[in-house]
Structure formats: structure tokens, C-alpha cells
Short mmCIF file of C-alpha atoms in Angstrom, two decimals:
data_model
loop_
_atom_site.label_atom_id
_atom_site.label_comp_id
_atom_site.label_asym_id
_atom_site.label_seq_id
_atom_site.Cartn_x
_atom_site.Cartn_y
_atom_site.Cartn_z
CA GLY A 272 68.57 129.53 -162.09
CA ALA A 273 69.23 128.81 -158.45
CA VAL A 274 66.61 126.75 -156.69
CA VAL A 275 68.11 127.15 -153.23
CA SER A 276 69.06 130.64 -152.16
CA GLN A 277 71.38 131.51 -149.30
CA HIS A 278 71.88 134.86 -147.67
CA PRO A 279 74.25 136.45 -146.95
CA SER A 280 76.85 135.08 -149.36
CA TRP A 281 79.60 136.40 -147.14
CA VAL A 282 79.76 137.97 -143.71
CA ILE A 283 82.49 139.33 -141.48
CA CYS A 284 81.82 139.69 -137.79
CA LYS A 285 83.61 140.33 -134.54
CA SER A 286 84.35 137.56 -132.10
CA GLY A 287 81.50 137.06 -129.64
CA THR A 288 78.72 138.21 -131.92
CA SER A 289 76.01 136.05 -133.48
CA VAL A 290 75.42 135.60 -137.17
CA LYS A 291 72.28 134.32 -138.91
CA ILE A 292 72.35 132.62 -142.31
CA GLU A 293 69.14 132.09 -144.25
CA CYS A 294 68.43 129.27 -146.66
CA ARG A 295 65.36 129.44 -148.89
CA SER A 296 63.96 126.91 -151.32
CA LEU A 297 62.66 128.70 -154.38
CA ASP A 298 59.52 127.42 -156.11
CA PHE A 299 59.39 124.24 -154.08
CA GLN A 300 58.74 123.16 -150.53
CA ALA A 301 61.36 121.49 -148.42
CA THR A 302 60.31 119.72 -145.23
CA THR A 303 63.94 118.80 -144.73
CA MET A 304 67.09 120.81 -145.34
CA PHE A 305 70.68 119.90 -144.66
CA TRP A 306 73.42 122.20 -143.39
CA TYR A 307 77.03 121.50 -144.31
CA ARG A 308 80.30 123.13 -143.35
CA GLN A 309 83.37 123.22 -145.56
CA PHE A 310 86.87 124.33 -144.64
CA PRO A 311 89.24 125.51 -147.41
CA LYS A 312 90.19 122.72 -149.79
CA GLN A 313 88.35 120.16 -147.69
CA SER A 314 85.20 118.13 -148.01
CA LEU A 315 81.70 119.02 -146.93
CA MET A 316 80.84 117.89 -143.42
CA LEU A 317 77.20 117.45 -142.51
CA MET A 318 76.36 119.54 -139.47
CA ALA A 319 72.66 118.95 -139.03
CA THR A 320 69.36 118.03 -140.62
CA SER A 321 66.76 120.75 -140.40
CA ASN A 322 63.17 119.52 -140.05
CA GLU A 323 60.21 121.78 -140.69
CA GLY A 324 58.15 122.26 -137.56
CA SER A 325 60.41 120.20 -135.31
CA LYS A 326 63.86 120.17 -133.79
CA ALA A 327 66.92 119.80 -135.93
CA THR A 328 68.98 116.63 -135.79
CA TYR A 329 72.64 117.37 -135.16
CA GLU A 330 75.60 115.24 -136.16
CA GLN A 331 77.94 113.93 -133.53
CA GLY A 332 80.37 116.59 -132.36
CA VAL A 333 78.28 119.55 -133.52
CA GLU A 334 77.25 121.84 -130.66
CA LYS A 335 73.52 122.42 -130.94
CA ASP A 336 73.66 125.41 -128.57
CA LYS A 337 76.27 127.06 -130.73
CA PHE A 338 74.73 126.33 -134.12
CA LEU A 339 71.04 127.08 -133.76
CA ILE A 340 68.87 125.80 -136.56
CA ASN A 341 65.28 126.85 -137.13
CA HIS A 342 63.02 125.55 -139.89
CA ALA A 343 59.90 127.61 -139.34
CA SER A 344 58.34 127.24 -142.78
CA LEU A 345 58.43 124.88 -145.75
CA THR A 346 60.73 127.23 -147.66
CA LEU A 347 63.02 128.69 -145.02
CA SER A 348 65.67 127.31 -142.71
CA THR A 349 68.08 129.45 -140.71
CA LEU A 350 71.43 128.72 -139.11
CA THR A 351 72.57 131.03 -136.33
CA VAL A 352 76.17 130.85 -135.22
CA THR A 353 76.07 132.10 -131.64
CA SER A 354 79.00 133.78 -129.90
CA ALA A 355 81.15 133.26 -132.97
CA HIS A 356 84.88 132.74 -132.62
CA PRO A 357 87.64 132.70 -135.25
CA GLU A 358 87.55 128.88 -135.38
CA ASP A 359 83.95 129.14 -136.62
CA SER A 360 85.19 130.84 -139.78
CA SER A 361 84.15 128.57 -142.61
CA PHE A 362 81.97 128.12 -145.68
CA TYR A 363 78.44 127.13 -144.67
CA ILE A 364 76.24 125.55 -147.32
CA CYS A 365 72.61 124.53 -147.08
CA SER A 366 70.80 122.07 -149.30
CA ALA A 367 67.36 120.60 -149.93
CA PRO A 368 66.22 117.40 -151.64
CA ARG A 369 65.15 117.63 -155.25
CA GLY A 370 61.42 116.98 -155.47
CA LEU A 371 60.53 113.51 -154.24
CA ALA A 372 64.14 112.41 -154.34
CA GLY A 373 65.79 111.33 -151.14
CA PRO A 374 68.74 112.91 -149.35
CA GLY A 375 71.17 111.80 -152.07
CA GLU A 376 69.94 114.25 -154.70
CA LEU A 377 70.31 117.69 -153.24
CA PHE A 378 70.04 121.22 -154.51
CA PHE A 379 72.78 123.23 -152.83
CA GLY A 380 72.80 126.91 -152.11
CA GLU A 381 75.68 129.12 -153.18
CA GLY A 382 77.12 129.02 -149.69
CA SER A 383 77.83 131.63 -147.04
CA ARG A 384 81.41 132.46 -146.17
CA LEU A 385 81.77 133.46 -142.54
CA THR A 386 84.89 135.23 -141.29
CA VAL A 387 85.13 135.88 -137.57
CA LEU A 388 87.75 138.43 -136.56
CA GLN B 199 81.48 102.95 -141.31
CA GLN B 200 80.18 106.31 -142.45
CA GLN B 201 83.30 107.27 -144.38
CA VAL B 202 83.64 107.45 -148.11
CA LYS B 203 87.25 107.28 -149.25
CA GLN B 204 88.19 109.06 -152.46
CA SER B 205 91.32 109.13 -154.60
CA PRO B 206 93.30 110.76 -156.03
CA GLN B 207 93.36 114.00 -154.10
CA SER B 208 94.32 115.88 -157.25
CA LEU B 209 94.42 115.03 -160.93
CA ILE B 210 95.94 116.75 -163.93
CA VAL B 211 94.70 115.71 -167.36
CA GLN B 212 95.32 116.98 -170.83
CA LYS B 213 92.39 118.19 -172.90
CA GLY B 214 90.74 115.24 -174.62
CA GLY B 215 92.02 112.75 -172.08
CA ILE B 216 90.12 110.55 -169.65
CA SER B 217 89.78 111.58 -166.01
CA ILE B 218 89.20 108.77 -163.52
CA ILE B 219 88.28 109.24 -159.87
CA ASN B 220 87.78 106.35 -157.48
CA CYS B 221 85.77 105.93 -154.30
CA ALA B 222 85.26 103.20 -151.74
CA TYR B 223 82.81 102.75 -148.90
CA GLU B 224 82.20 100.39 -146.00
CA ASN B 225 78.58 100.86 -144.98
CA THR B 226 76.42 98.43 -146.96
CA ALA B 227 73.34 100.40 -145.95
CA PHE B 228 74.24 103.11 -148.45
CA ASP B 229 71.67 102.96 -151.24
CA TYR B 230 72.50 105.88 -153.49
CA PHE B 231 75.82 107.04 -154.89
CA PRO B 232 75.92 110.50 -156.47
CA TRP B 233 78.81 112.56 -157.77
CA TYR B 234 78.91 116.29 -157.24
CA GLN B 235 80.92 118.96 -159.02
CA GLN B 236 82.01 122.10 -157.20
CA PHE B 237 83.57 125.25 -158.62
CA PRO B 238 85.52 127.61 -156.31
CA GLY B 239 83.30 129.70 -154.07
CA LYS B 240 80.15 127.88 -155.14
CA GLY B 241 77.95 125.18 -153.71
CA PRO B 242 78.26 121.70 -155.24
CA ALA B 243 75.96 120.59 -158.05
CA LEU B 244 74.74 117.08 -158.79
CA LEU B 245 76.52 115.60 -161.79
CA ILE B 246 75.41 111.99 -162.06
CA ALA B 247 74.25 109.26 -159.69
CA ILE B 248 73.79 105.51 -159.50
CA ARG B 249 71.96 102.95 -157.39
CA PRO B 250 73.72 99.76 -156.21
CA ASP B 251 71.63 97.47 -158.40
CA VAL B 252 73.21 98.97 -161.52
CA SER B 253 76.83 98.38 -162.57
CA GLU B 254 77.22 101.32 -164.90
CA LYS B 255 75.50 104.55 -165.81
CA LYS B 256 76.46 106.92 -168.59
CA GLU B 257 75.33 110.49 -169.18
CA GLY B 258 77.11 112.22 -172.00
CA ARG B 259 80.84 112.28 -171.26
CA PHE B 260 80.34 111.14 -167.67
CA THR B 261 80.17 107.47 -166.64
CA ILE B 262 79.85 105.87 -163.22
CA SER B 263 81.11 102.33 -162.78
CA PHE B 264 79.85 100.53 -159.69
CA ASN B 265 81.23 97.34 -158.11
CA LYS B 266 78.91 96.30 -155.31
CA SER B 267 80.94 93.30 -154.15
CA ALA B 268 84.09 95.40 -153.85
CA LYS B 269 82.18 98.36 -152.42
CA GLN B 270 83.83 100.65 -154.92
CA PHE B 271 82.64 103.07 -157.55
CA SER B 272 84.33 105.41 -159.95
CA LEU B 273 83.70 108.39 -162.19
CA HIS B 274 85.09 108.50 -165.71
CA ILE B 275 85.11 111.77 -167.62
CA MET B 276 85.72 111.15 -171.30
CA ASP B 277 87.18 113.79 -173.62
CA SER B 278 88.02 115.99 -170.63
CA GLN B 279 87.72 119.73 -171.27
CA PRO B 280 89.21 122.77 -169.49
CA GLY B 281 85.68 123.65 -168.37
CA ASP B 282 85.63 120.39 -166.41
CA SER B 283 88.31 121.79 -164.10
CA ALA B 284 86.66 121.71 -160.68
CA THR B 285 86.57 119.69 -157.49
CA TYR B 286 84.65 116.44 -157.70
CA PHE B 287 83.09 114.72 -154.71
CA CYS B 288 81.74 111.24 -154.61
CA ALA B 289 79.06 110.68 -152.00
CA ALA B 290 76.84 108.02 -150.53
CA SER B 291 73.52 108.27 -148.81
CA THR B 292 71.03 106.51 -146.61
CA ASP B 293 68.97 109.05 -144.68
CA LYS B 294 71.72 111.63 -145.18
CA LEU B 295 74.44 112.36 -147.68
CA ILE B 296 78.06 111.70 -146.79
CA PHE B 297 80.76 113.17 -149.00
CA GLY B 298 84.12 111.78 -150.01
CA THR B 299 87.27 113.82 -149.50
CA GLY B 300 87.23 115.38 -152.96
CA THR B 301 89.42 115.39 -156.06
CA ARG B 302 90.68 118.57 -157.61
CA LEU B 303 90.72 118.10 -161.37
CA GLN B 304 92.71 120.36 -163.65
CA VAL B 305 92.36 119.95 -167.40
CA PHE B 306 95.00 121.70 -169.46
CA PRO B 307 94.52 122.71 -173.10
#
């Protein structure tokens, strides 16, 4: 079964609204989670590293004020897309390291497809 | 430096054939090289991985070949099956995981 759960799996919203995506690790604790973004038929681009109890680390070019990440507990990280616009429409996928493995071995969630009208 | 180049972009193989996907990297700080498999509408799943001190790793029908001096590695899928049809991503990691551009594999019966 899934070990990383994402919710919602798909969401449609109007331009200018905010959308929150939840990522939960099931049956294990994750002090670090990674958020990726994937456009159709393209690769996964790392957006940010979510750190439990501290600020997220964003990749170059990712607007931290637009993509708010909160990692309030050892099993939950959230990504909020603020003031969403059509260009934010994408597939957002979270992941967490497997056990004591490093960032190379990740459990991925099922992804959340965001469509901004 | 952080890029991982992958080829081919797409691959069509007949059932029972060998699928080969190649990747190259520049950053010598990468210390882990996994391959992920992704089906449409799903998150990727770890398939097999290798560390740079090993030249080859085999798990069932899947084999990674690693050439540290050339900074290249490849995935071989033996006896390819229609169920293997998916997108395959090579990746490399240090403190974070960087994905290659992906290869869409189609295996026809």
C-alpha cells in the first residue's frame, strides 16, 4: 500500500484563489519531505525541501511567497499555492525518504493535479 | 552541473526484447544513482539504484551499468514486457534528488 499519501488528488480552482495540498507519511516519520512539480510529459522539477519544525529550503527560481510550505509535524507537510494563476496548473508530487535512506531513495505520493481556470 | 541528461526520449521495444536507457551527469558530488518508474497519473516509484563504487547491479530483469570515469550510467530491461510500458527517469542525488528528462518506453506484444 501507499506509504506517502497526498490529498487532494486533483483540484480545480479559479484564478486568484489559494489551494492547499497535504502530504502525509503513513506509518513512518519524515523530518524531511520534498516537493516536486511536473508538467505534462516532462520531468520532475524539485521545488523545495520541507523541514519539520523549520523553514523550507526553496530551489532557485521558485517563489517562496507563492508556494508556501509548512512541515508542522513529523508526518505532515503542506504546500499552499497562493493566488493561483493558470500557469500554476501542474502535477504536484511530494516525497519522503525511505527509512534511514538519504534523499535518493524516496517514497512518492500519488500526486495532486491542479487546474487553475 | 546539476543536470542529468537522459536518452532516448522515447523507446519502442518488442515483447521479449532488451530496453536500454542511458544517462550522463557532470557533478562528481553525486553519490547515489536511482532509477524511477512512473505510470500515467501516478507518482514515480523506485525501481533500482546504484552507488558509484559499484559498476553493475542486477535485480531480476533490471540491470544498472555504471561507468564512473565516463560519468555515465544506463538501465537495461531484459525480456521486456508490455507491463513495463511506462516512463523511466534516471536520477542522481547528493542532499537532494535531481531527475533526468525521462524516457517513455512502449513494449508491444
